[in-house]
């Protein structure tokens, strides 16, 4: 089993739709969690950290479920500009171990 | 502006040649990292450094070498021993934190290809 797993997609959604991605992790000692966005042939950029109580940043909501060992990202009112690959990132061992998921591709269509 | 600068943006390597990828940051971050990304795959850690003059192997260090003589700089050498070097190389840095809560920030990458 991979340490961090994501559905590769692609998710094809119309503008204005709500879309959700999940990411599962295998290490129960995982300490911190992030979502990154990566555009085609570009570097990953931090989208948001994921906190235990869940957190929101505009149209984006991140949730953590420690019991089931997954994190989620919800995007509301999708925009064309949201089209990208979304990477799930998990850290443990005091932050020295960082694992990136392979990403979920999202296409938002007009 | 603070940030991470990688150069060159594109690099071509001949058989048997060593090449060095540059990574410089002015964010005053202690920790720096090198990743490799292949098409359709996640990032894989090559080397990381938590402090000047110290670095550790990541998951795929064979065929690569690094140095960390200055806080701002973490160059990566792809040696001739790396038989499949074609990939997108990403350098990252972060605040060094034992709590593990600090995210990594990335440079814009170097694309390396074999001639």
Coordinates of N, CA and C in Angstrom, one line a residue:
Chain A
X1 N 0.9 -1.2 0.0 CA 0.0 0.0 0.0 C 0.9 1.2 0.0
X2 N 0.6 2.2 -0.9 CA 1.3 3.4 -0.9 C 1.1 4.2 0.4
X3 N 2.1 5.0 0.7 CA 2.0 5.8 2.0 C 0.9 6.9 1.8
X4 N 0.8 7.5 0.7 CA -0.2 8.5 0.4 C -0.9 8.1 -0.9
X5 N -2.2 8.0 -1.0 CA -2.9 7.7 -2.2 C -4.0 8.7 -2.6
X6 N -4.0 9.0 -3.8 CA -5.0 9.9 -4.4 C -5.6 9.2 -5.6
X7 N -6.9 9.5 -5.9 CA -7.5 9.1 -7.1 C -6.9 10.0 -8.2
X8 N -6.3 9.5 -9.3 CA -5.6 10.3 -10.3 C -6.6 11.1 -11.1
X9 N -7.9 10.7 -11.1 CA -8.9 11.4 -12.0 C -8.7 11.0 -13.4
X10 N -9.0 11.9 -14.4 CA -9.3 13.3 -14.2 C -10.8 13.5 -13.8
X11 N -11.0 14.5 -13.0 CA -12.4 15.0 -12.7 C -12.7 16.1 -13.7
X12 N -13.8 15.8 -14.4 CA -14.2 16.8 -15.4 C -15.5 17.4 -14.9
X13 N -15.5 18.7 -14.6 CA -16.7 19.3 -14.0 C -17.1 20.6 -14.7
X14 N -18.3 21.0 -14.7 CA -18.7 22.3 -15.3 C -18.4 23.4 -14.4
X15 N -18.2 24.6 -14.9 CA -18.1 25.8 -14.1 C -19.2 25.9 -13.1
X16 N -18.9 26.3 -11.9 CA -20.0 26.5 -10.9 C -20.2 25.2 -10.1
X17 N -19.7 24.1 -10.5 CA -19.9 22.8 -9.7 C -19.1 22.8 -8.4
X18 N -19.6 21.9 -7.6 CA -18.8 21.6 -6.4 C -18.1 20.2 -6.6
X19 N -16.8 20.2 -6.2 CA -16.1 18.9 -6.4 C -15.3 18.6 -5.2
X20 N -15.1 17.4 -4.9 CA -14.4 17.0 -3.7 C -13.3 15.9 -4.0
X21 N -12.2 16.0 -3.4 CA -11.1 15.0 -3.6 C -10.8 14.4 -2.2
X22 N -10.5 13.2 -2.2 CA -10.0 12.5 -1.0 C -8.5 12.1 -1.1
X23 N -7.8 12.0 0.0 CA -6.5 11.5 0.0 C -6.3 10.6 1.2
X24 N -5.9 9.4 1.1 CA -5.7 8.5 2.2 C -4.2 8.3 2.5
X25 N -3.9 8.2 3.8 CA -2.5 8.0 4.2 C -2.4 6.8 5.1
X26 N -1.3 6.1 5.1 CA -1.1 4.9 5.8 C -0.5 5.0 7.2
X27 N 0.2 6.0 7.4 CA 0.9 6.1 8.7 C 0.1 6.9 9.7
X28 N -0.3 6.2 10.8 CA -1.2 6.7 11.8 C -0.5 7.8 12.6
X29 N 0.8 7.8 12.5 CA 1.6 8.8 13.3 C 1.8 10.1 12.5
X30 N 1.1 10.2 11.3 CA 1.2 11.5 10.5 C 0.8 12.7 11.3
X31 N 1.6 13.8 11.2 CA 1.4 14.9 12.0 C 0.8 16.1 11.4
X32 N 1.1 16.4 10.1 CA 0.6 17.6 9.5 C 0.3 17.3 8.0
X33 N -0.6 18.1 7.5 CA -1.2 17.8 6.2 C -1.4 19.0 5.4
X34 N -1.2 18.9 4.1 CA -1.3 20.1 3.2 C -2.0 19.7 1.9
X35 N -2.5 20.7 1.2 CA -2.9 20.5 -0.2 C -2.1 21.6 -1.0
X36 N -1.5 21.1 -2.1 CA -0.8 21.9 -3.0 C -1.6 21.8 -4.3
X37 N -1.4 22.9 -5.1 CA -1.9 22.9 -6.5 C -0.7 23.0 -7.4
X38 N -0.8 22.2 -8.5 CA 0.3 22.2 -9.5 C -0.3 22.4 -10.9
X39 N 0.0 23.4 -11.6 CA -0.4 23.7 -12.9 C 0.6 22.9 -13.9
X40 N 0.1 22.7 -15.1 CA 0.9 21.8 -16.0 C 2.3 22.4 -16.2
X41 N 3.3 21.6 -16.0 CA 4.7 22.0 -16.2 C 5.2 23.1 -15.3
X42 N 4.5 23.3 -14.2 CA 4.9 24.3 -13.2 C 5.2 23.6 -11.9
X43 N 5.7 24.4 -11.0 CA 6.0 23.9 -9.6 C 4.8 23.8 -8.8
X44 N 4.8 23.0 -7.8 CA 3.6 22.9 -6.8 C 3.6 24.2 -6.0
X45 N 2.4 24.7 -5.7 CA 2.2 25.9 -4.9 C 1.3 25.5 -3.7
X46 N 1.6 26.0 -2.6 CA 0.8 25.7 -1.4 C -0.6 26.3 -1.5
X47 N -1.6 25.4 -1.4 CA -3.0 25.9 -1.5 C -3.5 26.1 0.0
X48 N -3.3 25.2 0.8 CA -3.7 25.3 2.2 C -3.2 24.2 3.1
X49 N -3.0 24.6 4.4 CA -2.8 23.5 5.4 C -4.1 22.9 5.8
X50 N -4.0 21.8 6.4 CA -5.3 21.1 6.8 C -5.2 20.9 8.3
X51 N -6.2 21.5 9.0 CA -6.2 21.4 10.5 C -7.2 20.4 11.0
X52 N -7.0 19.9 12.2 CA -7.8 18.9 12.7 C -9.3 19.2 12.7
X53 N -9.6 20.5 13.0 CA -11.0 21.0 13.1 C -11.6 21.3 11.7
X54 N -10.8 21.2 10.7 CA -11.2 21.6 9.4 C -11.0 23.1 9.2
X55 N -10.8 23.5 8.0 CA -10.5 24.9 7.7 C -11.0 25.3 6.3
X56 N -11.3 26.5 6.2 CA -11.8 27.1 5.0 C -11.0 28.3 4.5
X57 N -10.9 28.4 3.2 CA -10.2 29.5 2.6 C -11.0 29.9 1.4
X58 N -11.9 30.8 1.5 CA -12.8 31.2 0.3 C -13.6 30.0 -0.1
X59 N -13.4 29.6 -1.4 CA -14.2 28.5 -1.9 C -13.7 27.1 -1.6
X60 N -12.6 27.1 -0.9 CA -11.9 25.8 -0.6 C -12.0 25.5 0.9
X61 N -12.4 24.2 1.1 CA -12.5 23.7 2.5 C -11.7 22.4 2.6
X62 N -10.9 22.3 3.6 CA -10.1 21.1 3.9 C -10.6 20.4 5.1
X63 N -10.6 19.1 5.1 CA -11.0 18.4 6.3 C -10.0 17.3 6.6
X64 N -9.9 16.9 7.9 CA -9.0 15.8 8.3 C -9.8 14.8 9.0
X65 N -9.7 13.5 8.7 CA -10.4 12.5 9.5 C -9.3 11.5 9.9
X66 N -8.8 11.7 11.1 CA -7.7 10.9 11.7 C -8.2 9.4 11.9
X67 N -9.4 9.2 12.3 CA -9.8 7.8 12.5 C -9.8 7.0 11.3
X68 N -10.2 7.6 10.2 CA -10.2 6.8 8.9 C -8.9 7.1 8.1
X69 N -8.1 8.0 8.5 CA -6.8 8.3 7.9 C -7.0 8.9 6.5
X70 N -7.8 9.9 6.4 CA -7.8 10.6 5.1 C -8.1 12.1 5.3
X71 N -7.7 12.8 4.3 CA -8.0 14.2 4.2 C -8.8 14.5 2.9
X72 N -9.5 15.6 3.0 CA -10.3 15.9 1.8 C -10.2 17.4 1.4
X73 N -10.5 17.7 0.2 CA -10.5 19.1 -0.3 C -11.8 19.3 -1.1
X74 N -12.6 20.3 -0.7 CA -13.8 20.6 -1.3 C -13.7 21.9 -2.0
X75 N -14.0 22.0 -3.3 CA -14.0 23.2 -4.0 C -15.4 23.6 -4.4
X76 N -15.9 24.7 -4.0 CA -17.2 25.2 -4.4 C -17.2 26.2 -5.5
X77 N -18.3 26.2 -6.3 CA -18.3 27.2 -7.3 C -17.1 27.2 -8.2
X78 N -16.8 26.1 -8.8 CA -15.5 25.9 -9.5 C -15.4 26.9 -10.6
X79 N -14.2 27.4 -10.8 CA -13.8 28.3 -11.9 C -12.9 27.6 -12.9
X80 N -12.9 28.2 -14.1 CA -12.0 27.6 -15.1 C -10.6 27.6 -14.6
X81 N -10.2 28.6 -13.8 CA -8.8 28.7 -13.3 C -8.5 27.7 -12.2
X82 N -9.5 27.0 -11.8 CA -9.2 25.9 -10.8 C -8.6 24.7 -11.5
X83 N -8.7 24.6 -12.8 CA -8.1 23.5 -13.5 C -6.6 23.3 -13.2
X84 N -6.3 22.2 -12.6 CA -4.9 21.9 -12.2 C -4.8 20.5 -11.6
X85 N -3.7 20.1 -11.2 CA -3.5 18.9 -10.4 C -3.4 19.3 -8.9
X86 N -4.1 18.6 -8.1 CA -4.1 18.9 -6.6 C -3.3 17.8 -5.9
X87 N -2.3 18.2 -5.2 CA -1.4 17.2 -4.5 C -1.7 17.2 -3.0
X88 N -1.8 16.0 -2.5 CA -2.0 15.8 -1.1 C -0.6 15.6 -0.5
X89 N -0.3 16.2 0.7 CA 1.0 16.1 1.3 C 0.9 15.8 2.8
X90 N 1.6 14.8 3.2 CA 1.6 14.3 4.6 C 3.0 14.3 5.2
X91 N 3.1 14.8 6.4 CA 4.4 14.9 7.1 C 4.3 14.1 8.4
X92 N 5.4 13.5 8.8 CA 5.5 12.9 10.1 C 7.0 12.9 10.6
X93 N 7.3 12.2 11.6 CA 8.6 12.1 12.2 C 9.2 13.5 12.5
X94 N 8.4 14.3 13.2 CA 8.8 15.6 13.5 C 9.0 16.5 12.3
X95 N 8.3 16.2 11.2 CA 8.4 17.0 10.0 C 9.6 16.6 9.1
X96 N 10.4 15.7 9.5 CA 11.5 15.3 8.6 C 11.1 14.4 7.5
X97 N 9.9 13.8 7.6 CA 9.5 12.9 6.5 C 8.3 13.5 5.9
X98 N 8.4 13.8 4.6 CA 7.3 14.4 3.8 C 7.0 13.5 2.6
X99 N 5.7 13.2 2.4 CA 5.3 12.3 1.3 C 4.3 13.1 0.5
X100 N 4.5 13.2 -0.8 CA 3.6 13.8 -1.7 C 2.8 12.7 -2.4
X101 N 1.5 12.9 -2.5 CA 0.7 12.1 -3.4 C 0.9 12.4 -4.8
X102 N 0.5 11.5 -5.7 CA 0.7 11.6 -7.1 C -0.2 12.7 -7.8
X103 N -1.2 13.1 -7.0 CA -2.1 14.1 -7.5 C -3.4 13.7 -8.1
X104 N -4.4 14.6 -8.1 CA -5.7 14.4 -8.7 C -5.9 15.5 -9.7
X105 N -6.1 15.2 -11.0 CA -6.3 16.2 -12.0 C -7.7 16.6 -12.1
X106 N -7.9 17.9 -12.2 CA -9.2 18.6 -12.3 C -9.3 19.4 -13.5
X107 N -10.3 19.2 -14.3 CA -10.6 20.0 -15.5 C -12.0 20.7 -15.2
X108 N -12.0 22.0 -15.3 CA -13.3 22.7 -15.1 C -13.6 23.3 -16.5
X109 N -14.8 22.9 -17.0 CA -15.2 23.3 -18.4 C -16.2 24.4 -18.3
X110 N -16.2 25.3 -19.4 CA -17.2 26.4 -19.5 C -18.5 25.8 -19.9
Chain B
X1 N 12.0 40.8 -3.8 CA 11.0 39.7 -3.5 C 11.7 38.5 -3.0
X2 N 11.2 37.9 -1.9 CA 11.8 36.7 -1.4 C 11.3 35.5 -2.2
X3 N 12.2 34.5 -2.3 CA 11.8 33.4 -3.1 C 12.9 32.4 -3.3
X4 N 12.6 31.4 -4.1 CA 13.6 30.3 -4.5 C 13.8 30.4 -6.0
X5 N 15.1 30.4 -6.3 CA 15.5 30.6 -7.7 C 16.2 29.3 -8.2
X6 N 15.7 28.7 -9.2 CA 16.4 27.5 -9.8 C 16.9 27.9 -11.2
X7 N 18.1 27.4 -11.5 CA 18.6 27.6 -12.8 C 19.5 26.4 -13.2
X8 N 19.6 26.1 -14.5 CA 18.8 26.8 -15.6 C 17.4 26.2 -15.6
X9 N 16.5 26.8 -16.4 CA 15.2 26.3 -16.6 C 15.1 25.0 -17.3
X10 N 16.0 24.9 -18.4 CA 16.1 23.7 -19.2 C 17.6 23.3 -19.3
X11 N 17.9 22.0 -19.2 CA 19.3 21.6 -19.3 C 19.3 20.2 -20.0
X12 N 20.4 20.1 -20.8 CA 20.5 18.9 -21.6 C 21.9 18.3 -21.2
X13 N 21.8 17.0 -21.0 CA 23.0 16.3 -20.6 C 23.5 15.3 -21.6
X14 N 24.8 15.2 -21.9 CA 25.3 14.2 -22.8 C 25.7 13.0 -22.0
X15 N 25.8 11.9 -22.7 CA 26.2 10.6 -22.0 C 27.5 10.8 -21.3
X16 N 27.6 10.3 -20.1 CA 28.8 10.3 -19.3 C 29.2 11.7 -18.7
X17 N 28.3 12.6 -18.8 CA 28.5 14.0 -18.3 C 27.9 14.2 -16.9
X18 N 28.5 14.9 -16.1 CA 27.9 15.4 -14.8 C 27.3 16.8 -15.1
X19 N 26.2 17.1 -14.5 CA 25.6 18.4 -14.6 C 25.1 18.9 -13.2
X20 N 25.2 20.2 -13.0 CA 24.8 20.7 -11.7 C 23.6 21.7 -11.9
X21 N 22.6 21.5 -11.0 CA 21.5 22.3 -11.0 C 21.6 23.2 -9.8
X22 N 21.3 24.5 -10.1 CA 21.4 25.5 -9.0 C 20.1 25.7 -8.3
X23 N 20.2 26.0 -7.0 CA 19.0 26.4 -6.2 C 19.5 27.4 -5.1
X24 N 18.9 28.6 -5.2 CA 19.2 29.6 -4.3 C 18.0 30.2 -3.6
X25 N 18.0 30.4 -2.3 CA 16.8 31.0 -1.7 C 17.2 32.1 -0.8
X26 N 16.3 33.1 -0.7 CA 16.6 34.3 0.2 C 15.5 34.4 1.2
X27 N 14.9 33.3 1.6 CA 13.8 33.3 2.5 C 14.3 33.1 4.0
X28 N 15.6 32.9 4.1 CA 16.3 32.6 5.4 C 15.8 31.3 6.0
X29 N 15.4 30.4 5.1 CA 15.0 29.0 5.5 C 16.2 28.2 5.8
X30 N 16.1 27.4 6.9 CA 17.2 26.5 7.2 C 17.2 25.2 6.4
X31 N 16.0 24.7 6.1 CA 15.8 23.4 5.4 C 15.7 23.6 3.9
X32 N 16.3 22.7 3.2 CA 16.2 22.7 1.7 C 16.1 21.3 1.3
X33 N 15.5 21.1 0.1 CA 15.1 19.8 -0.4 C 15.3 19.8 -1.9
X34 N 15.6 18.6 -2.4 CA 15.6 18.3 -3.9 C 14.6 17.2 -4.1
X35 N 13.7 17.4 -5.1 CA 12.8 16.4 -5.6 C 12.9 16.1 -7.0
X36 N 12.5 15.0 -7.4 CA 12.4 14.6 -8.9 C 11.0 14.3 -9.1
X37 N 10.4 14.8 -10.3 CA 9.1 14.4 -10.6 C 9.1 13.9 -12.1
X38 N 8.5 12.7 -12.2 CA 8.4 12.1 -13.5 C 6.9 12.2 -14.0
X39 N 6.7 12.1 -15.3 CA 5.3 12.3 -15.7 C 4.3 11.4 -15.0
X40 N 3.2 12.0 -14.5 CA 2.1 11.2 -13.9 C 2.5 10.7 -12.6
X41 N 3.6 11.1 -12.0 CA 4.0 10.5 -10.7 C 4.2 11.6 -9.7
X42 N 4.2 11.2 -8.4 CA 4.4 12.2 -7.4 C 5.8 12.6 -7.3
X43 N 6.1 13.6 -6.4 CA 7.5 14.0 -6.2 C 8.2 12.9 -5.3
X44 N 9.4 12.7 -5.7 CA 10.3 11.8 -4.9 C 11.5 12.5 -4.4
X45 N 11.8 12.3 -3.1 CA 12.8 13.1 -2.5 C 14.2 12.5 -2.8
X46 N 15.1 13.4 -3.3 CA 16.5 12.9 -3.6 C 17.4 13.2 -2.4
X47 N 17.5 14.4 -2.0 CA 18.3 14.8 -0.8 C 17.6 15.9 -0.1
X48 N 17.9 16.0 1.2 CA 17.5 17.2 2.0 C 18.6 17.6 3.0
X49 N 18.4 18.8 3.4 CA 19.4 19.4 4.3 C 18.6 20.3 5.3
X50 N 18.9 20.0 6.6 CA 18.2 20.7 7.6 C 19.0 21.9 8.1
X51 N 20.3 21.9 7.8 CA 21.2 22.9 8.3 C 22.5 23.0 7.5
X52 N 23.2 24.1 7.5 CA 24.4 24.2 6.7 C 25.4 23.1 7.1
X53 N 26.1 22.6 6.0 CA 27.1 21.6 6.2 C 26.6 20.2 6.6
X54 N 25.3 20.0 6.5 CA 24.7 18.7 6.8 C 23.6 18.4 5.8
X55 N 23.6 17.2 5.3 CA 22.5 16.8 4.4 C 22.3 15.3 4.5
X56 N 21.1 14.8 4.1 CA 20.8 13.4 4.2 C 20.2 12.9 2.9
X57 N 20.4 11.6 2.7 CA 19.8 11.0 1.5 C 18.3 10.9 1.6
X58 N 17.7 11.1 0.5 CA 16.2 10.8 0.5 C 16.0 9.4 -0.1
X59 N 14.9 9.2 -0.7 CA 14.5 7.9 -1.2 C 15.2 7.4 -2.5
X60 N 15.7 8.4 -3.3 CA 16.3 8.0 -4.6 C 17.6 8.8 -4.8
X61 N 18.5 8.7 -3.8 CA 19.8 9.5 -3.9 C 20.8 8.9 -4.8
X62 N 20.7 7.7 -5.2 CA 21.8 7.1 -6.1 C 21.9 7.8 -7.4
X63 N 23.2 8.2 -7.7 CA 23.4 8.9 -8.9 C 23.4 10.4 -8.8
X64 N 23.1 10.9 -7.6 CA 23.1 12.3 -7.3 C 24.0 12.7 -6.2
X65 N 24.5 13.9 -6.1 CA 25.2 14.4 -5.0 C 24.8 15.9 -4.7
X66 N 25.0 16.3 -3.5 CA 24.6 17.7 -3.1 C 25.7 18.3 -2.2
X67 N 25.7 19.6 -2.0 CA 26.5 20.2 -1.0 C 25.6 21.3 -0.4
X68 N 26.0 21.7 0.9 CA 25.3 22.8 1.5 C 26.3 23.6 2.3
X69 N 27.1 24.4 1.5 CA 28.2 25.2 2.1 C 27.6 26.5 2.6
X70 N 26.5 27.0 2.1 CA 25.9 28.2 2.5 C 24.4 28.0 2.8
X71 N 23.9 28.8 3.6 CA 22.4 28.6 4.0 C 21.6 28.8 2.8
X72 N 22.0 29.8 1.9 CA 21.1 30.2 0.8 C 21.2 29.2 -0.4
X73 N 22.2 28.3 -0.4 CA 22.4 27.6 -1.7 C 22.5 26.0 -1.4
X74 N 21.9 25.3 -2.3 CA 21.8 23.8 -2.2 C 21.9 23.2 -3.6
X75 N 23.1 23.2 -4.2 CA 23.2 22.7 -5.6 C 23.1 21.2 -5.7
X76 N 22.5 20.7 -6.7 CA 22.4 19.3 -7.0 C 23.2 18.9 -8.2
X77 N 24.0 17.9 -8.1 CA 24.8 17.4 -9.2 C 24.2 16.0 -9.6
X78 N 23.8 16.0 -10.9 CA 23.4 14.7 -11.5 C 24.6 14.1 -12.2
X79 N 25.0 12.9 -11.6 CA 26.2 12.3 -12.1 C 26.0 11.4 -13.3
X80 N 27.0 10.9 -13.9 CA 26.9 10.0 -15.0 C 26.4 8.6 -14.5
X81 N 26.4 8.4 -13.2 CA 25.9 7.2 -12.6 C 24.4 7.1 -12.6
X82 N 23.7 8.3 -12.8 CA 22.3 8.3 -12.9 C 21.9 8.0 -14.3
X83 N 21.4 6.8 -14.5 CA 21.2 6.3 -15.9 C 19.9 6.8 -16.5
X84 N 19.0 7.3 -15.7 CA 17.7 7.8 -16.3 C 17.4 9.2 -15.7
X85 N 18.2 10.2 -16.1 CA 18.1 11.5 -15.4 C 17.0 12.4 -16.0
X86 N 16.3 12.0 -17.1 CA 15.3 12.9 -17.7 C 14.1 13.0 -16.7
X87 N 13.9 14.2 -16.2 CA 12.8 14.5 -15.3 C 12.7 16.0 -15.0
X88 N 11.7 16.3 -14.2 CA 11.5 17.7 -13.8 C 12.1 17.7 -12.3
X89 N 13.1 18.6 -12.1 CA 13.7 18.7 -10.8 C 13.3 19.9 -10.0
X90 N 12.8 19.7 -8.8 CA 12.3 20.8 -8.0 C 13.0 20.9 -6.7
X91 N 13.4 22.1 -6.4 CA 14.0 22.5 -5.2 C 13.0 23.2 -4.3
X92 N 13.1 22.9 -3.0 CA 12.1 23.5 -2.0 C 12.9 23.9 -0.8
X93 N 12.3 24.8 0.0 CA 12.8 25.1 1.3 C 11.7 25.3 2.3
X94 N 12.1 25.3 3.5 CA 11.1 25.5 4.6 C 11.8 25.9 5.8
X95 N 11.0 26.5 6.7 CA 11.5 26.8 8.1 C 11.7 25.4 8.7
X96 N 12.8 25.3 9.4 CA 13.1 24.1 10.1 C 12.3 24.0 11.4
X97 N 11.4 23.0 11.5 CA 10.5 22.9 12.6 C 10.4 21.5 13.1
X98 N 10.6 21.2 14.3 CA 10.5 19.9 14.8 C 9.0 19.5 15.0
X99 N 8.1 20.4 15.0 CA 6.7 20.1 15.0 C 6.2 19.6 13.7
X100 N 6.9 19.8 12.7 CA 6.4 19.3 11.4 C 5.3 20.1 10.8
X101 N 5.0 21.3 11.2 CA 3.9 22.1 10.7 C 4.2 23.0 9.6
X102 N 5.4 23.2 9.3 CA 5.8 24.2 8.3 C 5.7 23.6 6.9
X103 N 5.1 24.2 5.9 CA 5.0 23.7 4.5 C 6.3 24.0 3.8
X104 N 6.5 23.3 2.7 CA 7.7 23.6 1.8 C 7.2 24.5 0.7
X105 N 8.1 25.4 0.3 CA 7.9 26.3 -0.8 C 8.9 25.9 -1.9
X106 N 8.4 26.0 -3.2 CA 9.2 25.5 -4.3 C 9.7 26.5 -5.2
X107 N 10.9 26.2 -5.8 CA 11.3 27.0 -7.0 C 10.6 26.6 -8.2
X108 N 10.8 27.2 -9.3 CA 10.0 26.9 -10.5 C 10.6 25.8 -11.4
X109 N 11.6 25.1 -10.9 CA 12.0 23.8 -11.5 C 13.0 23.9 -12.6
X110 N 13.7 22.8 -12.8 CA 14.6 22.6 -14.0 C 14.2 21.3 -14.7
X111 N 14.1 21.4 -16.0 CA 13.8 20.2 -16.8 C 15.1 19.7 -17.4
X112 N 15.4 18.5 -17.1 CA 16.7 17.9 -17.6 C 16.3 16.8 -18.6
X113 N 17.0 16.9 -19.7 CA 16.9 15.8 -20.7 C 18.2 15.3 -21.1
X114 N 18.2 14.1 -21.7 CA 19.4 13.5 -22.2 C 19.5 13.8 -23.7
X115 N 20.7 14.2 -24.2 CA 20.9 14.4 -25.6 C 21.2 13.1 -26.3

